[in-house]
Amino acid sequence: MKDVLYFAPTELTEALKLLAQYGEKATILAGGTDLVPRINYYELKPEVLVYIGNLGLDYIEQSDGKLVIGAATPTAKIAASPLVAEKAAALAEAARLSASPAIRTAGTIGGNLANASPAADLATPLIALGATVVLVSAKGEREVAVEEFFKGPGETVLQPGELIKEVRVPIKKGKSVFLKLGRRKAMTLSVVNVAVYVEMEKGQRCVDARVALGAMAPVPLRCKKAEGVLQGCVLPMSALEGAEFLDKARIEKAAELAIAESSPIDDQRATAWYRRKAGKVLVARALAAAAGVAI
Amino acid sequence: MKYVLSFNLNGLPVDTLVKATDTLLDVLREKLNVVSPKRGCDNGDCGACTVLVNGEPVRACLTIGLTVAGKNVQTVEGLQQDGKLHPLQRAFHEHYAAQCGFCTPGMLIAAKALLDKNPKPTREQIVEGISGNLCRCGTYVEVVEAIQAVAAGKYKE
Ligand SMILES: Cc1cc2nc3c(=O)[nH]c(=O)nc-3n(C[C@H](O)[C@H](O)[C@H](O)COP(=O)(O)OP(=O)(O)OC[C@H]3O[C@@H](n4cnc5c(N)ncnc54)[C@H](O)[C@@H]3O)c2cc1C
Ligand code: FES
Ligand code: FES
């Protein structure tokens, strides 16, 4: 076997230079929790490992109305951050429910996204919250919406030489909710997961709704049709004018539409049939919790 | 291509030659003969290889060895102090929290990581703390009781 090269740069510019130099031969290493099993079992034979854990990309900050999270921030840190809990509740919950303690201390938000599993737990809340990723290379920087970042299982818009620098989550007024169904409570990928964001004007009229589904399509999915039927609806007891009532029936309609947009598969964790049934219940529960509607 | 890897192992500096793809588990078991971390799956699933890196629990089998350069690694070999077993070790012993013992080093490290951060965990927090550690012998109940006993201060010096 050819010798594998290892680099652990301490400056971002140095890392980008290495990635530019080695191009497709370079493999970015963050926490290693997705990558190293594949190396151990010879599914992946890296040529050049570029470790990004010493670049100072481990931070959670608030700036310009956004929550800014460095790509190498461990899931455990996101789960424990009071700032994330306050400004992006669904993301905090997804981080808390992901894997188990020793995986969360190593696994990072950038790795979770770049690995592009359809079941990646942090992807759905980021889509529901309208987050973006900042991608950098030796050539420059670009910002891509998380919902446009994924191309297919294991495939993203990342180009050779490019890395995720940080994730930006707009801080909004509404409420976000994340729900996950796994085969067991800990240490398991989602059979289905759901993240929603709902903003209620005066607590009564829905002025913004976003719905995202995980493990229900080749990529984490935003469900625009479901969102559409919630827009402008008012709570049944409301004095506000609204197109339609935001009640149990409407929420079930939205959940139905979300599932109609999805294309789940049978795999070792569940059948497509079960995913549709369970997914619909989760979407309805998440929307009800976010909108403050009893169902 | 071999690289020199230097880090602190249970308080002592060590240097060893490693390949880029050697995991911390390879380094500990095959190069340094530190065999408390077990290779159950090499996949992140079982937790038998759990060690502390700078005080945080990680899977040795998922950690590329070179990434711990300059860091502090702690294994069960480093738990005892002055020849005396750590309170968790004594509690595990007295509560019969090991049967075959294969998962025990990982359980001890997961328990230590938990108690270092949260000395008085609830039962639920203990269960969550060891949720990444599988025991094929089913000692979970005894493990939880042992950790509860330590948290209750029953194994102070
Ligand atoms: C036992 C176990 C349980 C798990 N449970 C869950 C779970 O419940 N939910 C879940 O979502 N995931 C789970 N995972 C998967 C994994 O832990 C997460 O996806 C984790 O966040 C990956 O991050 P990492 O830093 O370890 O990535 P790595 O393994 O280091 O990298 C993963 C991929 O991303 C690339 N990459 C990493 N960082 C960047 C970057 N900044 N820019 C560009 N590319 C990058 C790497 O080249 C690689 O292709 C689990 C894994 C294991 C082993
Ligand atoms: S050997 Fe590392 S988790 Fe099983
Ligand atoms: S005691 Fe045998 S695996 Fe836990």
Coordinates of C-alpha atoms and ligand atoms in Angstrom, one line a residue:
Chain A
M1 CA 0.0 0.0 0.0
K2 CA 1.2 3.5 -0.8
D3 CA 2.3 5.6 2.1
V4 CA -0.4 8.0 3.3
L5 CA 0.6 11.6 4.0
Y6 CA -0.6 13.5 7.0
F7 CA -0.8 17.2 7.5
A8 CA -2.1 19.1 10.5
P9 CA -1.9 22.8 9.5
T10 CA -2.5 25.4 12.1
E11 CA -3.5 28.2 9.7
L12 CA -6.5 28.2 7.4
T13 CA -4.4 29.6 4.5
E14 CA -1.9 26.8 5.0
A15 CA -4.8 24.2 4.9
L16 CA -6.2 25.8 1.7
K17 CA -2.8 25.7 0.1
L18 CA -2.5 21.9 0.9
L19 CA -6.0 21.3 -0.4
A20 CA -5.2 23.2 -3.6
Q21 CA -1.9 21.3 -4.0
Y22 CA -3.3 17.8 -3.5
G23 CA -6.7 18.4 -5.1
E24 CA -8.8 15.2 -5.3
K25 CA -6.1 13.3 -3.5
A26 CA -6.7 15.2 -0.3
T27 CA -9.2 14.0 2.3
I28 CA -10.3 16.4 5.0
L29 CA -10.2 14.9 8.5
A30 CA -12.2 16.5 11.2
G31 CA -13.5 14.3 14.1
G32 CA -13.1 11.2 12.0
T33 CA -16.3 9.6 13.3
D34 CA -17.6 9.1 9.7
L35 CA -14.3 8.8 8.0
V36 CA -12.2 6.5 10.1
P37 CA -14.6 3.5 10.1
R38 CA -14.3 3.6 6.3
I39 CA -10.5 3.7 6.6
N40 CA -10.5 0.8 9.2
Y41 CA -12.6 -1.4 6.9
Y42 CA -10.6 -0.5 3.7
E43 CA -13.7 1.1 2.1
L44 CA -11.6 4.3 1.7
K45 CA -7.9 4.4 0.9
P46 CA -6.9 8.0 1.5
E47 CA -3.7 9.3 0.0
V48 CA -3.3 12.6 1.9
L49 CA -5.1 13.4 5.2
V50 CA -5.5 17.0 6.0
Y51 CA -6.5 17.4 9.7
I52 CA -8.6 20.6 10.3
G53 CA -8.9 20.3 14.1
N54 CA -6.0 22.8 14.7
L55 CA -7.3 25.6 12.5
G56 CA -9.3 27.4 15.2
L57 CA -12.6 26.5 13.5
D58 CA -14.1 25.6 16.8
Y59 CA -16.4 28.5 17.9
I60 CA -20.0 29.5 18.5
E61 CA -20.6 33.2 18.2
Q62 CA -23.4 35.7 17.7
S63 CA -22.8 38.4 15.1
D64 CA -24.9 40.5 12.7
G65 CA -28.1 38.8 13.7
K66 CA -26.7 35.4 13.1
L67 CA -25.4 32.5 15.0
V68 CA -22.0 31.6 13.6
I69 CA -20.7 28.1 14.2
G70 CA -17.2 27.1 13.1
A71 CA -17.1 23.9 11.0
A72 CA -14.9 22.0 13.4
T73 CA -17.2 22.7 16.4
P74 CA -18.0 19.3 18.1
T75 CA -21.6 18.3 18.3
A76 CA -21.2 18.1 22.1
K77 CA -20.4 21.7 22.3
I78 CA -23.4 22.7 20.2
A79 CA -25.6 20.5 22.4
A80 CA -24.3 22.2 25.6
S81 CA -24.4 25.8 24.3
P82 CA -27.0 28.0 26.0
L83 CA -26.7 30.4 23.0
V84 CA -27.7 27.7 20.5
A85 CA -30.5 26.5 22.8
E86 CA -31.9 30.0 23.0
K87 CA -31.4 31.1 19.3
A88 CA -31.7 27.8 17.4
A89 CA -33.6 25.3 19.6
A90 CA -34.1 22.7 16.9
L91 CA -30.3 22.6 16.3
A92 CA -29.6 22.2 20.0
E93 CA -32.1 19.4 20.3
A94 CA -30.7 17.6 17.2
A95 CA -27.2 17.8 18.6
R96 CA -28.3 16.5 22.0
L97 CA -30.1 13.5 20.4
S98 CA -27.3 12.6 18.1
A99 CA -25.1 9.5 18.6
S100 CA -23.7 9.1 22.2
P101 CA -21.3 11.2 24.4
A102 CA -17.9 10.0 23.1
I103 CA -19.1 10.3 19.4
R104 CA -20.4 13.8 20.1
T105 CA -17.2 15.1 21.6
A106 CA -15.3 14.1 18.4
G107 CA -17.9 14.5 15.6
T108 CA -18.3 18.0 14.2
I109 CA -21.0 20.0 12.5
G110 CA -18.9 20.4 9.3
G111 CA -18.3 16.7 9.2
N112 CA -22.0 15.9 9.7
L113 CA -22.9 18.1 6.7
A114 CA -19.9 17.2 4.4
N115 CA -20.5 13.5 5.0
A116 CA -23.9 14.1 3.4
S117 CA -25.9 11.2 4.9
P118 CA -29.6 11.6 4.1
A119 CA -30.1 11.0 7.8
A120 CA -27.6 13.6 9.1
D121 CA -29.3 14.9 12.2
L122 CA -27.9 18.5 12.1
A123 CA -28.9 19.0 8.4
T124 CA -32.7 19.2 8.9
P125 CA -32.7 21.9 11.7
L126 CA -30.3 23.9 9.6
I127 CA -32.6 23.7 6.6
A128 CA -35.6 24.6 8.7
L129 CA -33.8 27.6 10.2
G130 CA -32.6 28.8 6.8
A131 CA -28.9 28.4 7.6
T132 CA -26.0 28.8 5.1
V133 CA -22.5 27.3 4.9
V134 CA -19.5 29.3 4.1
L135 CA -17.2 27.4 1.7
V136 CA -13.6 28.5 1.3
S137 CA -10.8 27.5 -1.1
A138 CA -7.5 29.1 -2.1
K139 CA -9.5 30.8 -4.8
G140 CA -12.0 32.5 -2.5
E141 CA -15.2 32.2 -0.5
R142 CA -18.8 31.5 -1.3
E143 CA -22.0 31.1 0.8
V144 CA -24.4 28.3 0.0
A145 CA -27.8 27.6 1.6
V146 CA -27.8 24.3 3.5
E147 CA -30.8 23.2 1.5
E148 CA -28.8 23.5 -1.7
F149 CA -25.6 22.0 -0.3
F150 CA -26.5 18.3 -0.8
K151 CA -26.5 16.6 -4.2
G152 CA -27.2 13.0 -3.2
P153 CA -26.1 10.4 -0.6
G154 CA -22.4 11.3 0.1
E155 CA -22.5 14.0 -2.5
T156 CA -22.4 17.8 -2.0
V157 CA -21.5 20.9 -3.9
L158 CA -18.0 21.0 -2.3
Q159 CA -15.3 21.2 -5.0
P160 CA -11.8 19.6 -4.6
G161 CA -9.7 22.1 -2.7
E162 CA -12.7 23.5 -0.8
L163 CA -13.7 23.2 2.8
I164 CA -16.6 24.3 5.0
K165 CA -15.4 27.1 7.2
E166 CA -18.5 27.9 9.2
V167 CA -22.3 27.6 9.4
R168 CA -24.4 30.7 9.7
V169 CA -27.9 30.5 11.2
P170 CA -30.1 33.5 11.0
I171 CA -31.6 34.4 14.4
K172 CA -35.4 34.7 13.9
K173 CA -38.4 35.4 16.1
G174 CA -40.3 32.1 15.6
K175 CA -40.1 28.8 17.2
S176 CA -38.2 25.7 15.9
V177 CA -38.7 22.1 16.9
F178 CA -36.7 19.0 16.1
L179 CA -38.1 15.4 16.5
K180 CA -36.2 12.2 15.8
L181 CA -37.3 8.6 15.6
G182 CA -34.5 6.0 15.8
R183 CA -34.4 2.3 16.4
R184 CA -33.4 3.0 20.0
K185 CA -32.8 6.1 22.0
A186 CA -29.0 6.5 21.8
M187 CA -26.3 5.8 19.3
T188 CA -28.5 5.4 16.3
L189 CA -29.1 7.1 13.0
S190 CA -32.6 8.5 12.4
V191 CA -35.2 6.3 10.9
V192 CA -36.8 9.6 10.2
N193 CA -36.2 13.1 11.6
V194 CA -38.2 16.3 11.3
A195 CA -37.3 19.9 11.9
V196 CA -39.8 22.8 11.6
Y197 CA -39.7 26.5 12.0
V198 CA -42.9 28.5 12.6
E199 CA -43.3 32.2 13.2
M200 CA -46.7 33.4 14.5
E201 CA -47.6 37.0 14.2
K202 CA -49.0 38.2 17.6
G203 CA -49.0 34.5 18.5
Q204 CA -51.9 34.0 16.1
R205 CA -51.2 34.2 12.4
C206 CA -48.5 32.1 10.7
V207 CA -46.3 34.4 8.8
D208 CA -43.4 32.0 8.1
A209 CA -43.3 28.2 8.1
R210 CA -40.5 25.9 7.1
V211 CA -40.5 22.1 7.2
A212 CA -37.5 19.8 6.6
L213 CA -37.4 16.0 6.6
G214 CA -34.4 13.7 7.2
A215 CA -33.8 10.1 6.0
M216 CA -36.9 10.4 3.7
A217 CA -35.1 11.2 0.4
P218 CA -31.6 10.9 -1.1
V219 CA -30.9 14.3 0.6
P220 CA -32.2 16.1 3.6
L221 CA -35.4 17.6 2.2
R222 CA -37.2 20.9 2.4
C223 CA -40.9 20.5 1.9
K224 CA -42.2 23.7 0.3
K225 CA -45.7 22.4 -0.5
A226 CA -46.3 21.7 3.2
E227 CA -45.0 25.1 4.1
G228 CA -47.4 26.7 1.5
V229 CA -50.6 25.5 3.2
L230 CA -49.6 27.0 6.5
Q231 CA -48.7 30.4 5.3
G232 CA -51.2 33.1 6.4
C233 CA -53.4 30.7 8.5
V234 CA -54.7 32.0 11.8
L235 CA -55.4 30.1 15.0
P236 CA -59.2 29.2 15.3
M237 CA -59.9 31.5 18.2
S238 CA -58.1 34.4 16.7
A239 CA -59.6 37.8 16.0
L240 CA -57.1 38.3 13.1
E241 CA -58.2 38.0 9.5
G242 CA -56.7 35.0 7.8
A243 CA -57.1 32.8 4.8
E244 CA -57.7 29.6 6.7
F245 CA -57.6 28.2 10.2
L246 CA -54.4 26.8 11.5
D247 CA -56.0 23.8 13.3
K248 CA -55.6 20.1 13.6
A249 CA -56.9 19.4 10.1
R250 CA -54.6 22.0 8.5
I251 CA -51.6 20.6 10.3
E252 CA -52.5 17.1 9.2
K253 CA -52.8 18.4 5.6
A254 CA -49.4 19.9 5.8
A255 CA -47.9 16.7 7.2
E256 CA -49.5 14.7 4.3
L257 CA -48.1 17.1 1.7
A258 CA -44.6 16.8 3.3
I259 CA -44.7 13.1 3.1
A260 CA -46.0 13.3 -0.5
E261 CA -42.9 15.3 -1.4
S262 CA -40.6 12.7 0.1
S263 CA -39.2 9.5 -1.5
P264 CA -38.1 7.2 1.3
I265 CA -36.4 3.8 0.8
D266 CA -36.4 0.4 2.5
D267 CA -33.1 -0.1 4.3
Q268 CA -31.7 -1.9 7.4
R269 CA -33.3 0.6 9.7
A270 CA -36.9 0.7 8.4
T271 CA -39.2 0.2 5.4
A272 CA -40.3 3.1 3.2
W273 CA -43.9 2.3 4.3
Y274 CA -43.0 2.7 8.0
R275 CA -41.0 5.9 7.3
R276 CA -44.1 7.5 5.6
K277 CA -46.4 6.6 8.5
A278 CA -44.1 7.6 11.2
G279 CA -42.8 10.7 9.3
K280 CA -46.3 12.0 8.9
V281 CA -47.0 11.8 12.7
L282 CA -43.7 13.5 13.5
V283 CA -44.3 16.4 11.1
A284 CA -47.7 17.0 12.6
R285 CA -46.4 16.8 16.2
A286 CA -43.5 19.2 15.4
L287 CA -45.8 21.7 13.6
A288 CA -48.3 21.6 16.4
A289 CA -45.6 22.2 19.0
A290 CA -44.1 25.0 17.1
A291 CA -47.4 26.8 16.3
G292 CA -49.0 26.2 19.7
V293 CA -51.9 24.1 18.4
A294 CA -53.3 21.1 20.2
I295 CA -53.7 18.0 18.1
Chain B
M1 CA 6.1 7.1 5.6
K2 CA 6.3 7.1 9.4
Y3 CA 5.6 10.0 11.6
V4 CA 6.9 10.6 15.2
L5 CA 3.9 11.0 17.5
S6 CA 4.5 12.5 20.9
F7 CA 1.8 12.8 23.5
N8 CA 1.2 12.4 27.2
L9 CA -0.1 9.0 28.3
N10 CA -1.5 8.8 31.8
G11 CA 0.8 11.6 32.8
L12 CA 4.0 10.4 31.2
P13 CA 5.4 11.6 27.9
V14 CA 5.6 9.0 25.1
D15 CA 7.1 9.1 21.6
T16 CA 6.3 6.5 19.0
L17 CA 6.5 6.0 15.2
V18 CA 3.1 5.7 13.5
K19 CA 1.5 5.6 10.0
A20 CA -0.9 8.3 9.0
T21 CA -3.8 5.9 9.2
D22 CA -3.0 4.3 12.5
T23 CA -5.7 5.0 15.0
L24 CA -5.2 5.8 18.6
L25 CA -6.4 2.3 19.4
D26 CA -3.7 0.8 17.1
V27 CA -1.1 3.1 18.8
L28 CA -2.1 2.2 22.3
R29 CA -2.6 -1.6 21.8
E30 CA 0.0 -2.5 19.1
K31 CA 2.8 0.0 19.8
L32 CA 2.6 0.9 23.4
N33 CA 1.1 -2.3 24.9
V34 CA -1.6 -0.4 26.7
V35 CA -4.4 -2.9 26.3
S36 CA -7.2 -1.8 28.6
P37 CA -8.9 -0.1 25.6
K38 CA -10.5 -3.0 23.7
R39 CA -11.1 -3.5 20.0
G40 CA -14.8 -4.5 19.9
C41 CA -15.8 -3.2 16.5
D42 CA -13.3 -0.7 15.1
N43 CA -16.4 1.1 13.9
G44 CA -17.5 3.4 16.7
D45 CA -20.4 1.3 17.8
C46 CA -19.4 -0.6 20.9
G47 CA -17.5 1.9 23.1
A48 CA -15.0 -0.7 24.4
C49 CA -12.1 1.5 23.2
T50 CA -13.3 4.7 24.9
V51 CA -10.4 6.8 26.3
L52 CA -10.0 10.3 27.5
V53 CA -8.3 12.9 25.3
N54 CA -7.7 16.2 27.2
G55 CA -10.4 15.0 29.6
E56 CA -13.1 14.3 27.0
P57 CA -14.3 10.8 26.2
V58 CA -13.5 9.7 22.6
R59 CA -13.4 6.5 20.6
A60 CA -9.8 5.4 20.3
C61 CA -10.8 3.4 17.2
L62 CA -12.1 6.5 15.4
T63 CA -9.3 8.8 16.4
I64 CA -6.4 9.1 14.0
G65 CA -3.4 8.7 16.2
L66 CA -1.5 11.7 14.9
T67 CA -4.4 14.0 16.0
V68 CA -3.5 13.5 19.7
A69 CA 0.0 15.0 19.2
G70 CA 0.8 17.1 22.3
K71 CA -2.5 16.1 24.1
N72 CA -3.2 14.2 27.3
V73 CA -4.5 10.7 26.8
Q74 CA -5.9 8.8 29.8
T75 CA -6.8 5.1 30.0
V76 CA -7.8 2.8 32.8
E77 CA -4.1 2.1 33.3
G78 CA -3.9 5.7 34.6
L79 CA -6.9 5.6 36.9
Q80 CA -5.3 4.2 40.1
Q81 CA -3.5 6.5 42.3
D82 CA -0.5 5.5 44.5
G83 CA -1.2 1.8 43.9
K84 CA -4.8 2.3 45.1
L85 CA -7.8 1.5 42.8
H86 CA -9.9 4.5 41.7
P87 CA -13.3 4.8 43.5
L88 CA -15.0 3.7 40.3
Q89 CA -12.8 0.6 40.0
R90 CA -13.6 -0.3 43.6
A91 CA -17.3 0.3 43.1
F92 CA -17.4 -1.8 39.9
H93 CA -15.6 -4.6 41.7
E94 CA -17.9 -4.6 44.7
H95 CA -21.1 -4.3 42.6
Y96 CA -20.2 -7.1 40.3
A97 CA -20.3 -4.6 37.4
A98 CA -18.1 -6.8 35.2
Q99 CA -18.8 -10.3 34.0
C100 CA -16.4 -11.1 31.2
G101 CA -14.9 -7.6 31.6
F102 CA -14.5 -6.8 27.9
C103 CA -16.7 -3.6 28.1
T104 CA -15.5 -2.6 31.5
P105 CA -12.5 -0.3 30.6
G106 CA -14.8 1.6 28.3
M107 CA -17.5 1.8 30.9
L108 CA -15.1 3.0 33.5
I109 CA -13.8 5.8 31.2
A110 CA -17.3 6.8 30.2
A111 CA -18.3 6.9 33.9
K112 CA -15.2 8.9 34.8
A113 CA -16.0 11.4 32.0
L114 CA -19.5 11.8 33.3
L115 CA -18.6 12.2 37.0
D116 CA -15.8 14.7 36.2
K117 CA -18.3 17.0 34.6
N118 CA -21.3 16.1 36.7
P119 CA -20.4 14.6 40.1
K120 CA -24.0 14.2 41.2
P121 CA -25.8 12.8 38.1
T122 CA -29.4 11.5 38.2
R123 CA -30.0 7.9 37.2
E124 CA -31.2 9.1 33.8
Q125 CA -28.0 11.1 33.3
I126 CA -25.9 8.0 34.2
V127 CA -27.8 5.9 31.7
E128 CA -27.2 8.7 29.1
G129 CA -23.5 8.8 30.1
I130 CA -23.0 5.1 29.3
S131 CA -25.4 5.0 26.4
G132 CA -22.6 4.6 23.9
N133 CA -21.1 1.5 25.7
L134 CA -22.4 -1.9 24.8
C135 CA -22.1 -4.8 27.3
R136 CA -22.7 -8.2 25.7
C137 CA -23.0 -9.7 29.2
G138 CA -25.7 -7.4 30.3
T139 CA -24.2 -5.8 33.3
Y140 CA -25.9 -2.5 32.8
V141 CA -27.9 -2.5 36.0
E142 CA -24.8 -3.2 38.1
V143 CA -22.8 -0.6 36.2
V144 CA -25.4 2.0 36.9
E145 CA -25.6 1.0 40.6
A146 CA -21.8 1.2 40.9
I147 CA -21.7 4.7 39.4
Q148 CA -24.6 5.8 41.7
A149 CA -22.6 4.5 44.7
V150 CA -19.6 6.6 43.7
A151 CA -21.7 9.6 43.1
A152 CA -23.3 9.2 46.6
G153 CA -19.8 9.4 48.1
K154 CA -19.6 5.8 49.2
Y155 CA -16.1 5.3 47.8
K156 CA -14.3 8.4 49.2
E157 CA -10.9 7.6 50.6
Ligands
LIG1 C1 -21.6 5.1 16.5 C2 -21.9 6.3 15.7 C3 -23.2 6.9 15.9 C4 -23.5 8.0 15.1 N1 -24.7 8.6 15.3 C5 -25.1 9.6 14.6 C6 -26.4 10.2 14.8 O1 -27.2 9.8 15.6 N2 -26.7 11.3 14.0 C7 -25.9 11.7 13.0 O2 -26.3 12.7 12.3 N3 -24.7 11.2 12.8 C8 -24.3 10.1 13.6 N4 -23.0 9.6 13.3 C9 -22.2 10.1 12.3 C10 -21.1 11.1 12.7 O3 -20.7 11.0 14.0 C11 -21.5 12.6 12.4 O4 -21.9 12.7 11.1 C12 -20.3 13.6 12.7 O5 -20.9 14.9 12.9 C13 -19.3 13.6 11.6 O6 -18.3 14.6 11.9 P1 -16.8 14.3 11.9 O7 -16.1 15.6 12.3 O8 -16.5 13.1 12.8 O9 -16.5 14.0 10.4 P2 -15.3 13.2 9.7 O10 -15.5 11.8 9.8 O11 -14.0 13.8 10.1 O12 -15.6 13.7 8.2 C14 -16.7 13.2 7.5 C15 -16.7 13.7 6.0 O13 -16.8 15.1 6.0 C16 -15.6 15.6 5.4 N5 -15.3 16.9 6.1 C17 -15.2 17.0 7.5 N6 -15.2 18.3 7.8 C18 -15.2 19.0 6.7 C19 -15.1 20.4 6.4 N7 -15.1 21.3 7.4 N8 -15.2 20.8 5.1 C20 -15.3 19.9 4.1 N9 -15.4 18.5 4.3 C21 -15.3 18.1 5.6 C22 -14.5 14.6 5.5 O14 -13.6 14.7 4.4 C23 -15.4 13.3 5.4 O15 -15.7 13.1 4.0 C24 -22.6 8.5 14.1 C25 -21.4 7.9 13.9 C26 -21.0 6.8 14.7 C27 -19.7 6.2 14.5
FES2 S1 -13.8 -0.6 19.1 FE1 -14.1 1.5 19.2 S2 -16.2 1.7 19.5 FE2 -16.0 -0.5 19.2
FES3 S1 -19.0 -7.6 31.1 FE1 -18.9 -8.8 29.3 S2 -19.2 -7.3 27.8 FE2 -19.7 -6.2 29.5

